[in-house]
CSV table of C-alpha atoms in Angstrom, one decimal:
chain,number,residue,atom,x,y,z
A,347,UNK,CA,0.0,0.0,0.0
A,348,UNK,CA,1.2,3.5,-0.7
A,349,UNK,CA,0.2,6.5,1.4
A,350,UNK,CA,0.1,10.2,0.7
A,351,UNK,CA,0.6,12.2,3.9
A,352,UNK,CA,-0.3,15.9,3.7
A,353,UNK,CA,0.5,18.4,6.5
A,354,UNK,CA,2.2,21.7,6.6
A,355,UNK,CA,3.9,20.6,9.9
A,356,UNK,CA,7.0,18.5,9.2
A,357,UNK,CA,6.8,17.2,12.8
A,358,UNK,CA,3.2,15.9,12.2
A,359,UNK,CA,4.2,14.3,8.9
A,360,UNK,CA,7.0,12.4,10.8
A,361,UNK,CA,4.7,11.3,13.5
A,362,UNK,CA,2.1,10.1,11.1
A,363,UNK,CA,4.7,8.3,9.0
A,364,UNK,CA,6.2,6.7,12.1
A,365,UNK,CA,2.8,5.5,13.0
A,366,UNK,CA,2.3,4.0,9.5
A,367,UNK,CA,5.7,2.4,9.6
A,368,UNK,CA,4.9,0.9,13.0
A,369,UNK,CA,1.9,-0.9,11.6
A,370,UNK,CA,3.8,-2.1,8.5
A,371,UNK,CA,3.1,0.6,6.0
A,372,UNK,CA,6.5,1.8,4.7
A,373,UNK,CA,5.7,3.3,1.3
A,374,UNK,CA,4.8,6.9,1.9
A,375,UNK,CA,4.8,10.1,-0.1
A,376,UNK,CA,4.8,13.5,1.7
A,377,UNK,CA,3.3,16.9,0.8
A,378,UNK,CA,3.3,20.2,2.7
A,379,UNK,CA,0.0,21.5,1.4
A,380,UNK,CA,-3.0,20.7,-0.9
A,381,UNK,CA,-1.3,22.1,-4.0
A,382,UNK,CA,1.7,19.9,-3.6
A,383,UNK,CA,-0.5,16.9,-2.7
A,384,UNK,CA,-2.5,17.3,-6.0
A,385,UNK,CA,0.8,17.4,-7.9
A,386,UNK,CA,2.0,14.3,-6.2
A,387,UNK,CA,-1.3,12.3,-6.3
A,388,UNK,CA,-1.3,9.5,-8.8
A,389,UNK,CA,-3.2,6.2,-9.2
A,390,UNK,CA,-0.7,4.1,-7.2
A,391,UNK,CA,-1.7,6.1,-4.0
A,392,UNK,CA,-4.0,3.8,-2.0
A,393,UNK,CA,-4.8,6.1,0.9
A,394,UNK,CA,-4.5,9.8,1.7
A,395,UNK,CA,-4.0,11.2,5.2
A,396,UNK,CA,-4.5,15.0,5.2
A,397,UNK,CA,-4.5,17.9,7.7
A,398,UNK,CA,-7.0,20.7,7.3
A,399,UNK,CA,-5.3,24.0,8.1
A,400,UNK,CA,-2.5,24.4,5.5
A,401,UNK,CA,-1.4,27.4,3.4
A,402,UNK,CA,-2.0,27.7,-0.4
A,403,UNK,CA,-4.6,24.9,-0.5
A,404,UNK,CA,-6.2,23.6,2.7
A,405,UNK,CA,-7.3,20.0,3.4
A,406,UNK,CA,-11.0,20.5,2.8
A,407,UNK,CA,-10.3,22.1,-0.6
A,408,UNK,CA,-7.9,19.3,-1.4
A,409,UNK,CA,-10.6,16.7,-0.6
A,410,UNK,CA,-13.1,18.5,-2.9
A,411,UNK,CA,-10.5,18.8,-5.7
A,412,UNK,CA,-9.7,15.1,-5.5
A,413,UNK,CA,-13.3,14.0,-5.5
A,414,UNK,CA,-13.9,16.2,-8.5
A,415,UNK,CA,-11.3,14.1,-10.5
A,416,UNK,CA,-12.2,10.8,-12.0
A,417,UNK,CA,-9.0,9.2,-10.5
A,418,UNK,CA,-9.7,10.7,-7.0
A,419,UNK,CA,-13.3,9.7,-6.4
A,420,UNK,CA,-12.6,6.3,-4.8
A,421,UNK,CA,-9.3,6.8,-3.0
A,422,UNK,CA,-9.8,6.6,0.8
A,423,UNK,CA,-9.2,9.9,2.6
A,424,UNK,CA,-8.5,10.3,6.3
A,425,UNK,CA,-8.7,13.8,7.7
A,426,UNK,CA,-6.4,14.4,10.7
A,427,UNK,CA,-6.9,17.9,12.2
A,428,UNK,CA,-7.3,20.0,15.3
A,429,UNK,CA,-10.7,21.1,14.0
A,430,UNK,CA,-13.5,19.5,16.0
A,431,UNK,CA,-16.6,21.6,15.9
A,432,UNK,CA,-19.7,20.0,14.5
A,433,UNK,CA,-19.9,22.3,11.4
A,434,UNK,CA,-16.3,21.4,10.4
A,435,UNK,CA,-16.8,17.7,10.8
A,436,UNK,CA,-20.0,17.8,8.7
A,437,UNK,CA,-18.3,19.8,6.1
A,438,UNK,CA,-15.5,17.3,5.8
A,439,UNK,CA,-18.0,14.4,5.5
A,440,UNK,CA,-19.9,16.3,2.8
A,441,UNK,CA,-16.6,17.0,1.0
A,442,UNK,CA,-16.0,13.3,0.9
A,443,UNK,CA,-13.6,12.2,3.7
A,444,UNK,CA,-13.9,8.6,4.7
A,445,UNK,CA,-12.9,9.1,8.3
A,446,UNK,CA,-11.8,11.8,10.6
A,447,UNK,CA,-9.3,12.0,13.5
A,448,UNK,CA,-8.8,14.9,15.9
A,449,UNK,CA,-5.3,15.9,17.1
A,450,UNK,CA,-3.7,14.9,19.3
A,451,UNK,CA,-4.4,11.3,18.4
A,452,UNK,CA,-3.1,8.0,19.8
A,453,UNK,CA,-1.5,5.5,17.5
A,454,UNK,CA,-4.3,3.1,18.3
A,455,UNK,CA,-6.9,5.5,17.0
A,456,UNK,CA,-5.0,6.1,13.8
A,457,UNK,CA,-4.7,2.3,13.3
A,458,UNK,CA,-8.4,1.8,14.0
A,459,UNK,CA,-9.6,4.5,11.6
A,460,UNK,CA,-7.2,3.3,8.9
A,461,UNK,CA,-8.4,-0.3,9.3
A,462,UNK,CA,-12.0,0.8,8.9
A,463,UNK,CA,-11.5,2.8,5.7
A,464,UNK,CA,-9.0,0.4,4.1
A,465,UNK,CA,-11.4,-2.5,4.8
A,466,UNK,CA,-14.3,-0.6,3.3
A,467,UNK,CA,-12.2,0.3,0.2
A,468,UNK,CA,-11.2,-3.4,-0.3
A,469,UNK,CA,-14.8,-4.5,0.0
A,470,UNK,CA,-16.0,-1.8,-2.3
B,817,UNK,CA,-12.8,82.2,12.0
B,818,UNK,CA,-9.1,83.3,12.1
B,819,UNK,CA,-9.8,86.0,9.5
B,820,UNK,CA,-12.8,87.4,11.5
B,821,UNK,CA,-10.8,87.5,14.7
B,822,UNK,CA,-7.9,89.2,12.9
B,823,UNK,CA,-10.2,92.0,11.9
B,824,UNK,CA,-10.8,92.9,15.6
B,825,UNK,CA,-8.9,96.1,16.5
B,826,UNK,CA,-5.5,95.9,18.3
B,827,UNK,CA,-5.1,97.6,21.7
B,828,UNK,CA,-1.8,99.3,20.9
B,829,UNK,CA,-1.6,103.0,20.3
B,830,UNK,CA,-5.3,103.8,20.4
B,831,UNK,CA,-8.0,104.2,22.9
B,832,UNK,CA,-9.8,100.8,23.2
B,833,UNK,CA,-13.2,102.5,23.2
B,834,UNK,CA,-12.6,104.3,19.9
B,835,UNK,CA,-11.6,102.2,16.9
B,836,UNK,CA,-9.9,104.1,14.0
B,837,UNK,CA,-12.5,105.3,11.5
B,838,UNK,CA,-10.8,103.6,8.6
B,839,UNK,CA,-10.9,100.1,10.1
B,840,UNK,CA,-14.1,98.1,9.6
B,841,UNK,CA,-15.6,96.3,12.5
B,842,UNK,CA,-16.2,92.6,12.1
B,843,UNK,CA,-19.7,91.4,11.5
B,844,UNK,CA,-20.6,89.9,14.9
B,845,UNK,CA,-23.3,87.7,13.3
B,846,UNK,CA,-20.5,86.1,11.2
B,847,UNK,CA,-18.4,85.5,14.3
B,848,UNK,CA,-21.3,84.0,16.1
B,849,UNK,CA,-22.0,81.7,13.1
B,850,UNK,CA,-18.3,80.7,13.0
B,851,UNK,CA,-18.2,79.9,16.7
B,852,UNK,CA,-21.4,77.9,16.5
B,853,UNK,CA,-20.0,75.8,13.6
B,854,UNK,CA,-16.7,75.4,15.5
B,855,UNK,CA,-18.6,74.2,18.6
B,856,UNK,CA,-20.6,71.7,16.5
B,857,UNK,CA,-17.4,70.4,14.9
B,858,UNK,CA,-15.6,70.0,18.2
B,859,UNK,CA,-18.5,68.2,19.9
B,860,UNK,CA,-18.8,66.0,16.8
B,861,UNK,CA,-15.1,65.1,17.1
B,862,UNK,CA,-15.4,64.5,20.8
B,863,UNK,CA,-18.3,62.1,20.2
B,864,UNK,CA,-16.3,60.3,17.6
B,865,UNK,CA,-13.3,60.1,19.9
B,866,UNK,CA,-15.5,58.7,22.7
B,867,UNK,CA,-17.0,56.1,20.3
B,868,UNK,CA,-13.5,55.2,19.0
B,869,UNK,CA,-12.2,54.9,22.5
B,870,UNK,CA,-15.0,52.6,23.5
B,871,UNK,CA,-14.5,50.4,20.4
B,872,UNK,CA,-10.8,50.4,20.9
B,873,UNK,CA,-11.1,49.5,24.6
B,874,UNK,CA,-13.5,46.7,23.8
B,875,UNK,CA,-11.4,45.3,20.9
B,876,UNK,CA,-8.1,45.6,22.6
B,877,UNK,CA,-9.2,44.3,26.0
B,878,UNK,CA,-10.8,41.3,24.5
B,879,UNK,CA,-7.9,40.6,22.2
B,880,UNK,CA,-5.4,41.0,25.1
B,881,UNK,CA,-7.5,38.5,27.1
B,882,UNK,CA,-7.7,36.1,24.2
B,883,UNK,CA,-3.9,36.3,23.6
B,884,UNK,CA,-3.2,35.8,27.3
B,885,UNK,CA,-5.4,32.8,27.4
B,886,UNK,CA,-3.8,31.3,24.3
B,887,UNK,CA,-0.3,31.8,25.7
B,888,UNK,CA,-1.3,30.2,29.0
B,889,UNK,CA,-2.6,27.2,27.0
B,890,UNK,CA,0.7,27.0,25.2
B,891,UNK,CA,2.6,26.9,28.5
B,892,UNK,CA,0.3,24.3,29.9
B,893,UNK,CA,0.5,22.0,26.8
B,894,UNK,CA,4.2,22.3,26.6
B,895,UNK,CA,4.6,21.5,30.3
B,896,UNK,CA,2.3,18.4,30.0
B,897,UNK,CA,4.1,17.1,26.9
B,898,UNK,CA,7.5,17.6,28.5
B,899,UNK,CA,6.4,15.8,31.7
B,900,UNK,CA,5.0,12.9,29.6
B,901,UNK,CA,8.2,12.6,27.6
B,902,UNK,CA,10.4,12.8,30.8
B,903,UNK,CA,8.2,10.0,32.4
B,904,UNK,CA,8.7,7.9,29.3
B,905,UNK,CA,12.5,8.5,29.4
B,906,UNK,CA,12.5,7.5,33.1
B,907,UNK,CA,10.8,4.2,32.1
B,908,UNK,CA,13.3,3.8,29.3
B,909,UNK,CA,16.2,4.0,31.8
B,910,UNK,CA,14.5,1.4,34.0
B,911,UNK,CA,14.2,-0.9,31.0
B,912,UNK,CA,17.9,-0.5,30.3
B,913,UNK,CA,18.7,-1.3,33.9
B,914,UNK,CA,16.7,-4.5,33.5
B,915,UNK,CA,18.5,-5.3,30.3
B,916,UNK,CA,21.8,-4.9,32.1
B,917,UNK,CA,20.6,-7.2,34.9
B,918,UNK,CA,19.9,-10.0,32.4
B,919,UNK,CA,16.3,-9.5,31.3
B,920,UNK,CA,15.4,-11.0,27.9
B,921,UNK,CA,16.7,-8.7,25.2
B,922,UNK,CA,13.8,-9.2,22.8
B,923,UNK,CA,11.3,-8.4,25.5
B,924,UNK,CA,13.2,-5.3,26.6
B,925,UNK,CA,13.7,-4.2,22.9
B,926,UNK,CA,9.9,-4.3,22.3
B,927,UNK,CA,9.2,-2.4,25.5
B,928,UNK,CA,11.9,0.2,24.6
B,929,UNK,CA,10.4,0.6,21.2
B,930,UNK,CA,7.0,1.2,22.7
B,931,UNK,CA,8.4,3.9,25.1
B,932,UNK,CA,10.4,5.7,22.3
B,933,UNK,CA,7.4,5.6,20.0
B,934,UNK,CA,5.2,7.0,22.8
B,935,UNK,CA,7.6,9.8,23.4
B,936,UNK,CA,7.7,10.7,19.7
B,937,UNK,CA,3.9,10.8,19.7
B,938,UNK,CA,3.8,13.3,22.6
B,939,UNK,CA,5.6,15.7,20.2
B,940,UNK,CA,2.2,16.4,18.5
B,941,UNK,CA,1.9,19.3,21.0
B,942,UNK,CA,4.5,21.2,18.8
B,943,UNK,CA,2.0,21.4,15.9
B,944,UNK,CA,-0.9,22.4,18.1
B,945,UNK,CA,1.1,25.1,20.1
B,946,UNK,CA,2.5,26.5,16.9
B,947,UNK,CA,-1.1,27.1,15.7
B,948,UNK,CA,-1.9,28.7,19.1
B,949,UNK,CA,1.0,31.0,18.8
B,950,UNK,CA,0.1,32.0,15.2
B,951,UNK,CA,-3.4,32.8,16.6
B,952,UNK,CA,-1.9,34.9,19.4
B,953,UNK,CA,0.4,36.7,16.9
B,954,UNK,CA,-2.6,37.4,14.6
B,955,UNK,CA,-4.5,39.0,17.5
B,956,UNK,CA,-1.6,41.2,18.4
B,957,UNK,CA,-1.2,42.2,14.7
B,958,UNK,CA,-4.9,43.2,14.6
B,959,UNK,CA,-4.5,45.3,17.7
B,960,UNK,CA,-1.4,46.9,16.2
B,961,UNK,CA,-3.5,48.0,13.1
B,962,UNK,CA,-6.3,49.3,15.3
B,963,UNK,CA,-4.0,51.3,17.4
B,964,UNK,CA,-2.4,52.8,14.3
B,965,UNK,CA,-5.9,53.8,13.0
B,966,UNK,CA,-6.6,55.3,16.4
B,967,UNK,CA,-3.4,57.3,16.3
B,968,UNK,CA,-4.3,58.6,12.8
B,969,UNK,CA,-7.4,60.3,14.3
B,970,UNK,CA,-5.1,62.7,16.1
B,971,UNK,CA,-2.5,62.9,13.3
B,972,UNK,CA,-3.2,61.6,9.8
B,973,UNK,CA,0.5,61.8,9.0
B,974,UNK,CA,1.5,59.0,11.5
B,975,UNK,CA,5.2,58.5,11.8
B,976,UNK,CA,6.5,56.5,8.7
B,977,UNK,CA,8.5,54.1,10.9
B,978,UNK,CA,5.3,53.0,12.6
B,979,UNK,CA,3.6,52.3,9.3
B,980,UNK,CA,6.7,50.4,8.1
B,981,UNK,CA,6.7,48.3,11.3
B,982,UNK,CA,3.0,47.5,10.9
B,983,UNK,CA,3.6,46.5,7.2
B,984,UNK,CA,6.6,44.4,8.2
B,985,UNK,CA,4.4,42.6,10.8
B,986,UNK,CA,1.8,41.9,8.1
B,987,UNK,CA,4.5,40.3,5.9
B,988,UNK,CA,5.7,38.1,8.8
B,989,UNK,CA,2.1,37.0,9.5
B,990,UNK,CA,1.5,35.5,6.1
B,991,UNK,CA,1.1,32.9,4.8
B,992,UNK,CA,0.3,30.6,7.7
B,993,UNK,CA,-2.8,28.6,8.3
B,994,UNK,CA,-4.0,27.8,11.8
B,995,UNK,CA,-7.1,26.7,13.6
B,996,UNK,CA,-8.0,29.5,16.1
B,997,UNK,CA,-9.5,26.8,18.3
B,998,UNK,CA,-6.6,24.4,18.2
B,999,UNK,CA,-6.1,22.7,21.6
B,1000,UNK,CA,-4.4,19.7,23.2
B,1001,UNK,CA,-7.3,19.3,25.6
B,1002,UNK,CA,-10.2,16.9,25.7
B,1003,UNK,CA,-9.0,14.9,22.6
B,1004,UNK,CA,-11.0,11.8,23.6
B,1005,UNK,CA,-14.4,13.7,24.0
B,1006,UNK,CA,-13.7,15.6,20.7
B,1007,UNK,CA,-13.0,12.3,18.9
B,1008,UNK,CA,-16.2,10.9,20.4
B,1009,UNK,CA,-18.2,13.7,18.8
B,1010,UNK,CA,-16.6,13.0,15.5
B,1011,UNK,CA,-17.4,9.3,15.7
B,1012,UNK,CA,-21.0,10.1,16.6
B,1013,UNK,CA,-21.4,12.3,13.6
B,1014,UNK,CA,-19.6,9.8,11.3
B,1015,UNK,CA,-21.7,6.9,12.4
B,1016,UNK,CA,-25.0,8.7,12.9
């Protein structure tokens, strides 16, 4: 499996990538904002983990842009963000995220949410 | 009004009761009108100053309180994360002691890996406190702009160094993106709300 990890914080990208490595996922591409993520996205990416608040293009706009593309409609997307008000969560669901984690998260929560969306993607 | 006042006779070299014949006396009606308009302008300016002062007090006091709260939260989050990391390092040292005393290496290695990974995970506070500090900086920058506008009420030609400093602050402030509500607190209950909405 190949992951695209998108966050403007280099620290957070390392933490997410360490968590992925720990559960056996070692093929990871990084991006610092939505624009860079769109440039790096390609069909071999099996899952996207994205932050919300980023410069240039934020995470919610990235999700919408991906879902508007033919090759981005089915890719599982996990939002990992500090935003946790109801309106934001509903906006993310409407934009097309498959699951949502609030920061700070535990490795167990990340694994659980990934398991859910990857299992759903393989069934679908 | 200055011109009207300047036409009033000077006291020097003549009896104050008898103006020179060739000098015209000012029209007192005109002076009265000028004074009335001046009074109206001054009261209008005072009202505007009072209104501006109230708005400024409200805006700056609230912003200062918000900034102070954010900075307090940064201190608290940093302290909590530091304590958690130090606790993990203490446990790591105990594991090394056990290893030196003959405990099974594979078991100790697994436990060490867990502790180190846990310590790395605590560093999430850095992303969250960065957002909190960006928020505090943006509040201070807003106050800076409002104070500059307030100063312009008294002098439209505010000192160029002040304008340059405010502009430089604006350049430093962009482009960053932050969540004004970013916090390390109550992660479990916030995640529970997310799960409820996702599954509902």
